């Protein structure tokens, strides 16, 4: 049986022809002790893998490079402010950053969004800022309203609860004695996200239209009288630290008082040591009471200008294609956010616009239904919120700032201002491009170290 197989193999080799001799290895590789490298195309599976990973890596690198170029462009627009001299007898300008945790998520994404897009522009202009954070719905509203009420109390408005002097008042007194004045121009606010913007507008109305004192609670307090317990023979003999339950068995002279366990005694101490969570105060005024409220006499004719920064935030497994598209197009968000932040840094602002002069008044609550610009800002973000933030549970009568529609009072809406860039700054930003020294190819070689302030000077 072996003879036919051998004959068949010999016939196959003869039909295939003479085999091509193997190419001798390169003597260079042989002297280095390396094997013979053969340059050939990879297999089909490797080609598919390399094409997918290579295209994804190229898309990510291109987007990140363009994002850095855009951020450098807006940083160059405002970097001249960092070189302006400051008055030693005046505090520098300070912006206020309002950010809140996105719906159905924590506050970390909002912080990362600020550090990635907004902070580089502020650092380039050497501006200081103060942050107001909210971990749940309504925290920004309550914080802004409390700030405005404190300002009204400082300016002498009558209140049942006078403002107690704190650390801020002591610092202001020290600055006045030292001859240091506050910043004369407008500071400005930067609001991140549509949900934070709705709380910001609600807090402005509550602070300037609402009362200074909290409204009385709707739940009446009922005093429960404490029943007097007559001492028993067992309780008189027991030490003062022990407690006796009020039962019929304690009346017998043979009853032994029960001493508390060590574990039960430690529990109240642990509960006392735990930091109590700060409760969120309810709103001092509702949106239906705006038209009957009296505007504070200390309200300025033009409120502090604000810049509204978008916060694209989308959750869900089925939204993965949209999230992937946004991940590969961060340069668009960097351009829009950089424009708003640069406008806030430069300090040029304008009043908010309305859709038309004629306004329709609702007969039920008397509010003006004119389409203000404040209501349209970042309205496209609400469909991206989680369903828990867009649906009201049955029997829930609480105020939901994120869920309810934005209600504006004309007296407050007309005083609000928004940061906006001039046409000259827009044209200068469009025409601005990176020089050859800042190109991508120059980053491959190390740059020359800049000389210090004392280097290159002569003795004379």
PDB file of C-alpha atoms in Angstrom, residues 232-366:
ATOM      1  CA  UNK A 232     -41.333  53.199  92.202  1.00  0.00           C
ATOM      2  CA  UNK A 233     -39.411  51.533  95.001  1.00  0.00           C
ATOM      3  CA  UNK A 234     -37.227  49.877  92.447  1.00  0.00           C
ATOM      4  CA  UNK A 235     -36.499  53.154  90.708  1.00  0.00           C
ATOM      5  CA  UNK A 236     -35.590  54.920  93.942  1.00  0.00           C
ATOM      6  CA  UNK A 237     -33.029  52.289  94.804  1.00  0.00           C
ATOM      7  CA  UNK A 238     -31.588  52.189  91.309  1.00  0.00           C
ATOM      8  CA  UNK A 239     -28.731  54.539  90.419  1.00  0.00           C
ATOM      9  CA  UNK A 240     -29.495  57.707  88.502  1.00  0.00           C
ATOM     10  CA  UNK A 241     -27.786  56.476  85.306  1.00  0.00           C
ATOM     11  CA  UNK A 242     -30.111  53.503  84.882  1.00  0.00           C
ATOM     12  CA  UNK A 243     -33.463  53.678  83.097  1.00  0.00           C
ATOM     13  CA  UNK A 244     -36.555  51.703  84.047  1.00  0.00           C
ATOM     14  CA  UNK A 245     -39.337  50.824  81.607  1.00  0.00           C
ATOM     15  CA  UNK A 246     -42.817  51.964  82.635  1.00  0.00           C
ATOM     16  CA  UNK A 247     -44.533  48.552  82.988  1.00  0.00           C
ATOM     17  CA  UNK A 248     -46.660  46.840  85.630  1.00  0.00           C
ATOM     18  CA  UNK A 249     -43.829  44.530  86.621  1.00  0.00           C
ATOM     19  CA  UNK A 250     -41.760  47.454  87.942  1.00  0.00           C
ATOM     20  CA  UNK A 251     -44.221  48.025  90.790  1.00  0.00           C
ATOM     21  CA  UNK A 252     -43.127  44.822  92.558  1.00  0.00           C
ATOM     22  CA  UNK A 253     -40.369  45.267  95.117  1.00  0.00           C
ATOM     23  CA  UNK A 254     -38.441  42.349  93.627  1.00  0.00           C
ATOM     24  CA  UNK A 255     -38.135  43.909  90.140  1.00  0.00           C
ATOM     25  CA  UNK A 256     -34.556  44.460  89.021  1.00  0.00           C
ATOM     26  CA  UNK A 257     -33.922  47.497  86.792  1.00  0.00           C
ATOM     27  CA  UNK A 258     -32.431  46.717  83.388  1.00  0.00           C
ATOM     28  CA  UNK A 259     -29.130  48.441  82.618  1.00  0.00           C
ATOM     29  CA  UNK A 260     -28.514  49.658  79.060  1.00  0.00           C
ATOM     30  CA  UNK A 261     -26.100  47.670  76.929  1.00  0.00           C
ATOM     31  CA  UNK A 262     -22.810  49.118  75.830  1.00  0.00           C
ATOM     32  CA  UNK A 263     -23.760  48.809  72.161  1.00  0.00           C
ATOM     33  CA  UNK A 264     -26.982  50.774  72.712  1.00  0.00           C
ATOM     34  CA  UNK A 265     -25.053  53.519  74.512  1.00  0.00           C
ATOM     35  CA  UNK A 266     -22.503  53.836  71.696  1.00  0.00           C
ATOM     36  CA  UNK A 267     -25.128  54.207  68.956  1.00  0.00           C
ATOM     37  CA  UNK A 268     -26.408  57.648  70.052  1.00  0.00           C
ATOM     38  CA  UNK A 269     -22.833  58.877  70.393  1.00  0.00           C
ATOM     39  CA  UNK A 270     -21.978  57.751  66.862  1.00  0.00           C
ATOM     40  CA  UNK A 271     -25.102  59.416  65.486  1.00  0.00           C
ATOM     41  CA  UNK A 272     -24.167  62.674  67.213  1.00  0.00           C
ATOM     42  CA  UNK A 273     -20.626  62.580  65.829  1.00  0.00           C
ATOM     43  CA  UNK A 274     -21.819  62.050  62.253  1.00  0.00           C
ATOM     44  CA  UNK A 275     -21.962  65.302  60.242  1.00  0.00           C
ATOM     45  CA  UNK A 276     -25.553  66.263  59.587  1.00  0.00           C
ATOM     46  CA  UNK A 277     -26.509  66.723  55.958  1.00  0.00           C
ATOM     47  CA  UNK A 278     -27.383  70.295  55.109  1.00  0.00           C
ATOM     48  CA  UNK A 279     -31.033  70.415  54.136  1.00  0.00           C
ATOM     49  CA  UNK A 280     -32.006  72.336  51.060  1.00  0.00           C
ATOM     50  CA  UNK A 281     -34.285  75.258  51.998  1.00  0.00           C
ATOM     51  CA  UNK A 282     -37.576  75.437  50.105  1.00  0.00           C
ATOM     52  CA  UNK A 283     -38.107  78.366  47.722  1.00  0.00           C
ATOM     53  CA  UNK A 284     -39.289  81.548  49.421  1.00  0.00           C
ATOM     54  CA  UNK A 285     -41.596  82.406  46.512  1.00  0.00           C
ATOM     55  CA  UNK A 286     -43.325  80.386  43.824  1.00  0.00           C
ATOM     56  CA  UNK A 287     -43.454  81.184  40.124  1.00  0.00           C
ATOM     57  CA  UNK A 288     -47.186  81.933  40.382  1.00  0.00           C
ATOM     58  CA  UNK A 289     -46.457  84.799  42.825  1.00  0.00           C
ATOM     59  CA  UNK A 290     -44.100  86.749  40.571  1.00  0.00           C
ATOM     60  CA  UNK A 291     -46.681  89.235  39.329  1.00  0.00           C
ATOM     61  CA  UNK A 292     -47.793  90.075  42.905  1.00  0.00           C
ATOM     62  CA  UNK A 293     -44.271  90.351  44.323  1.00  0.00           C
ATOM     63  CA  UNK A 294     -42.570  93.692  44.920  1.00  0.00           C
ATOM     64  CA  UNK A 295     -39.161  94.126  43.346  1.00  0.00           C
ATOM     65  CA  UNK A 296     -36.393  94.952  45.801  1.00  0.00           C
ATOM     66  CA  UNK A 297     -35.396  98.606  45.825  1.00  0.00           C
ATOM     67  CA  UNK A 298     -31.733  97.552  45.829  1.00  0.00           C
ATOM     68  CA  UNK A 299     -32.043  95.651  42.563  1.00  0.00           C
ATOM     69  CA  UNK A 300     -29.723  97.311  40.016  1.00  0.00           C
ATOM     70  CA  UNK A 301     -30.926  98.473  36.640  1.00  0.00           C
ATOM     71  CA  UNK A 302     -28.564  96.001  34.941  1.00  0.00           C
ATOM     72  CA  UNK A 303     -27.846  92.675  36.570  1.00  0.00           C
ATOM     73  CA  UNK A 304     -24.469  91.022  36.282  1.00  0.00           C
ATOM     74  CA  UNK A 305     -23.810  89.618  32.795  1.00  0.00           C
ATOM     75  CA  UNK A 306     -23.741  85.858  32.296  1.00  0.00           C
ATOM     76  CA  UNK A 307     -22.260  83.400  29.794  1.00  0.00           C
ATOM     77  CA  UNK A 308     -24.096  80.134  29.199  1.00  0.00           C
ATOM     78  CA  UNK A 309     -21.801  77.216  28.344  1.00  0.00           C
ATOM     79  CA  UNK A 310     -23.230  74.014  26.823  1.00  0.00           C
ATOM     80  CA  UNK A 311     -22.801  70.683  28.592  1.00  0.00           C
ATOM     81  CA  UNK A 312     -23.485  67.792  26.192  1.00  0.00           C
ATOM     82  CA  UNK A 313     -24.255  64.851  28.446  1.00  0.00           C
ATOM     83  CA  UNK A 314     -25.938  61.707  27.147  1.00  0.00           C
ATOM     84  CA  UNK A 315     -26.309  58.350  28.922  1.00  0.00           C
ATOM     85  CA  UNK A 316     -27.635  54.990  27.800  1.00  0.00           C
ATOM     86  CA  UNK A 317     -26.337  51.963  25.910  1.00  0.00           C
ATOM     87  CA  UNK A 318     -28.562  52.517  22.882  1.00  0.00           C
ATOM     88  CA  UNK A 319     -27.172  56.055  22.508  1.00  0.00           C
ATOM     89  CA  UNK A 320     -23.685  54.689  21.914  1.00  0.00           C
ATOM     90  CA  UNK A 321     -23.453  55.842  18.239  1.00  0.00           C
ATOM     91  CA  UNK A 322     -24.335  59.430  19.209  1.00  0.00           C
ATOM     92  CA  UNK A 323     -21.872  59.350  22.094  1.00  0.00           C
ATOM     93  CA  UNK A 324     -19.163  58.020  19.765  1.00  0.00           C
ATOM     94  CA  UNK A 325     -19.841  60.839  17.298  1.00  0.00           C
ATOM     95  CA  UNK A 326     -19.536  63.428  20.070  1.00  0.00           C
ATOM     96  CA  UNK A 327     -16.353  61.796  21.325  1.00  0.00           C
ATOM     97  CA  UNK A 328     -14.780  62.226  17.889  1.00  0.00           C
ATOM     98  CA  UNK A 329     -16.003  65.839  17.519  1.00  0.00           C
ATOM     99  CA  UNK A 330     -14.837  67.511  20.699  1.00  0.00           C
ATOM    100  CA  UNK A 331     -13.335  70.282  18.595  1.00  0.00           C
ATOM    101  CA  UNK A 332     -16.814  71.656  17.929  1.00  0.00           C
ATOM    102  CA  UNK A 333     -17.588  71.872  21.647  1.00  0.00           C
ATOM    103  CA  UNK A 334     -14.183  73.465  22.279  1.00  0.00           C
ATOM    104  CA  UNK A 335     -14.902  76.172  19.689  1.00  0.00           C
ATOM    105  CA  UNK A 336     -18.351  77.031  21.064  1.00  0.00           C
ATOM    106  CA  UNK A 337     -17.286  76.961  24.716  1.00  0.00           C
ATOM    107  CA  UNK A 338     -14.091  78.889  23.963  1.00  0.00           C
ATOM    108  CA  UNK A 339     -16.131  81.643  22.280  1.00  0.00           C
ATOM    109  CA  UNK A 340     -18.477  81.992  25.277  1.00  0.00           C
ATOM    110  CA  UNK A 341     -15.620  81.920  27.796  1.00  0.00           C
ATOM    111  CA  UNK A 342     -13.570  84.451  25.842  1.00  0.00           C
ATOM    112  CA  UNK A 343     -16.578  86.774  25.733  1.00  0.00           C
ATOM    113  CA  UNK A 344     -16.898  86.505  29.520  1.00  0.00           C
ATOM    114  CA  UNK A 345     -13.194  87.228  29.978  1.00  0.00           C
ATOM    115  CA  UNK A 346     -13.237  90.282  27.716  1.00  0.00           C
ATOM    116  CA  UNK A 347     -16.281  91.650  29.577  1.00  0.00           C
ATOM    117  CA  UNK A 348     -18.365  92.881  26.604  1.00  0.00           C
ATOM    118  CA  UNK A 349     -22.077  92.224  27.080  1.00  0.00           C
ATOM    119  CA  UNK A 350     -25.498  93.070  25.657  1.00  0.00           C
ATOM    120  CA  UNK A 351     -29.120  92.726  26.852  1.00  0.00           C
ATOM    121  CA  UNK A 352     -31.058  89.568  26.120  1.00  0.00           C
ATOM    122  CA  UNK A 353     -33.327  89.645  23.083  1.00  0.00           C
ATOM    123  CA  UNK A 354     -37.021  88.879  22.746  1.00  0.00           C
ATOM    124  CA  UNK A 355     -38.867  87.282  19.831  1.00  0.00           C
ATOM    125  CA  UNK A 356     -41.304  90.191  19.483  1.00  0.00           C
ATOM    126  CA  UNK A 357     -42.569  93.285  21.184  1.00  0.00           C
ATOM    127  CA  UNK A 358     -46.147  92.009  21.562  1.00  0.00           C
ATOM    128  CA  UNK A 359     -46.535  89.652  24.485  1.00  0.00           C
ATOM    129  CA  UNK A 360     -49.400  87.358  25.374  1.00  0.00           C
ATOM    130  CA  UNK A 361     -50.587  87.306  28.976  1.00  0.00           C
ATOM    131  CA  UNK A 362     -51.942  84.158  30.517  1.00  0.00           C
ATOM    132  CA  UNK A 363     -55.228  84.724  32.368  1.00  0.00           C
ATOM    133  CA  UNK A 364     -54.523  82.018  34.970  1.00  0.00           C
ATOM    134  CA  UNK A 365     -51.247  83.284  36.413  1.00  0.00           C
ATOM    135  CA  UNK A 366     -50.768  86.634  34.642  1.00  0.00           C
TER     136      UNK A 366
END
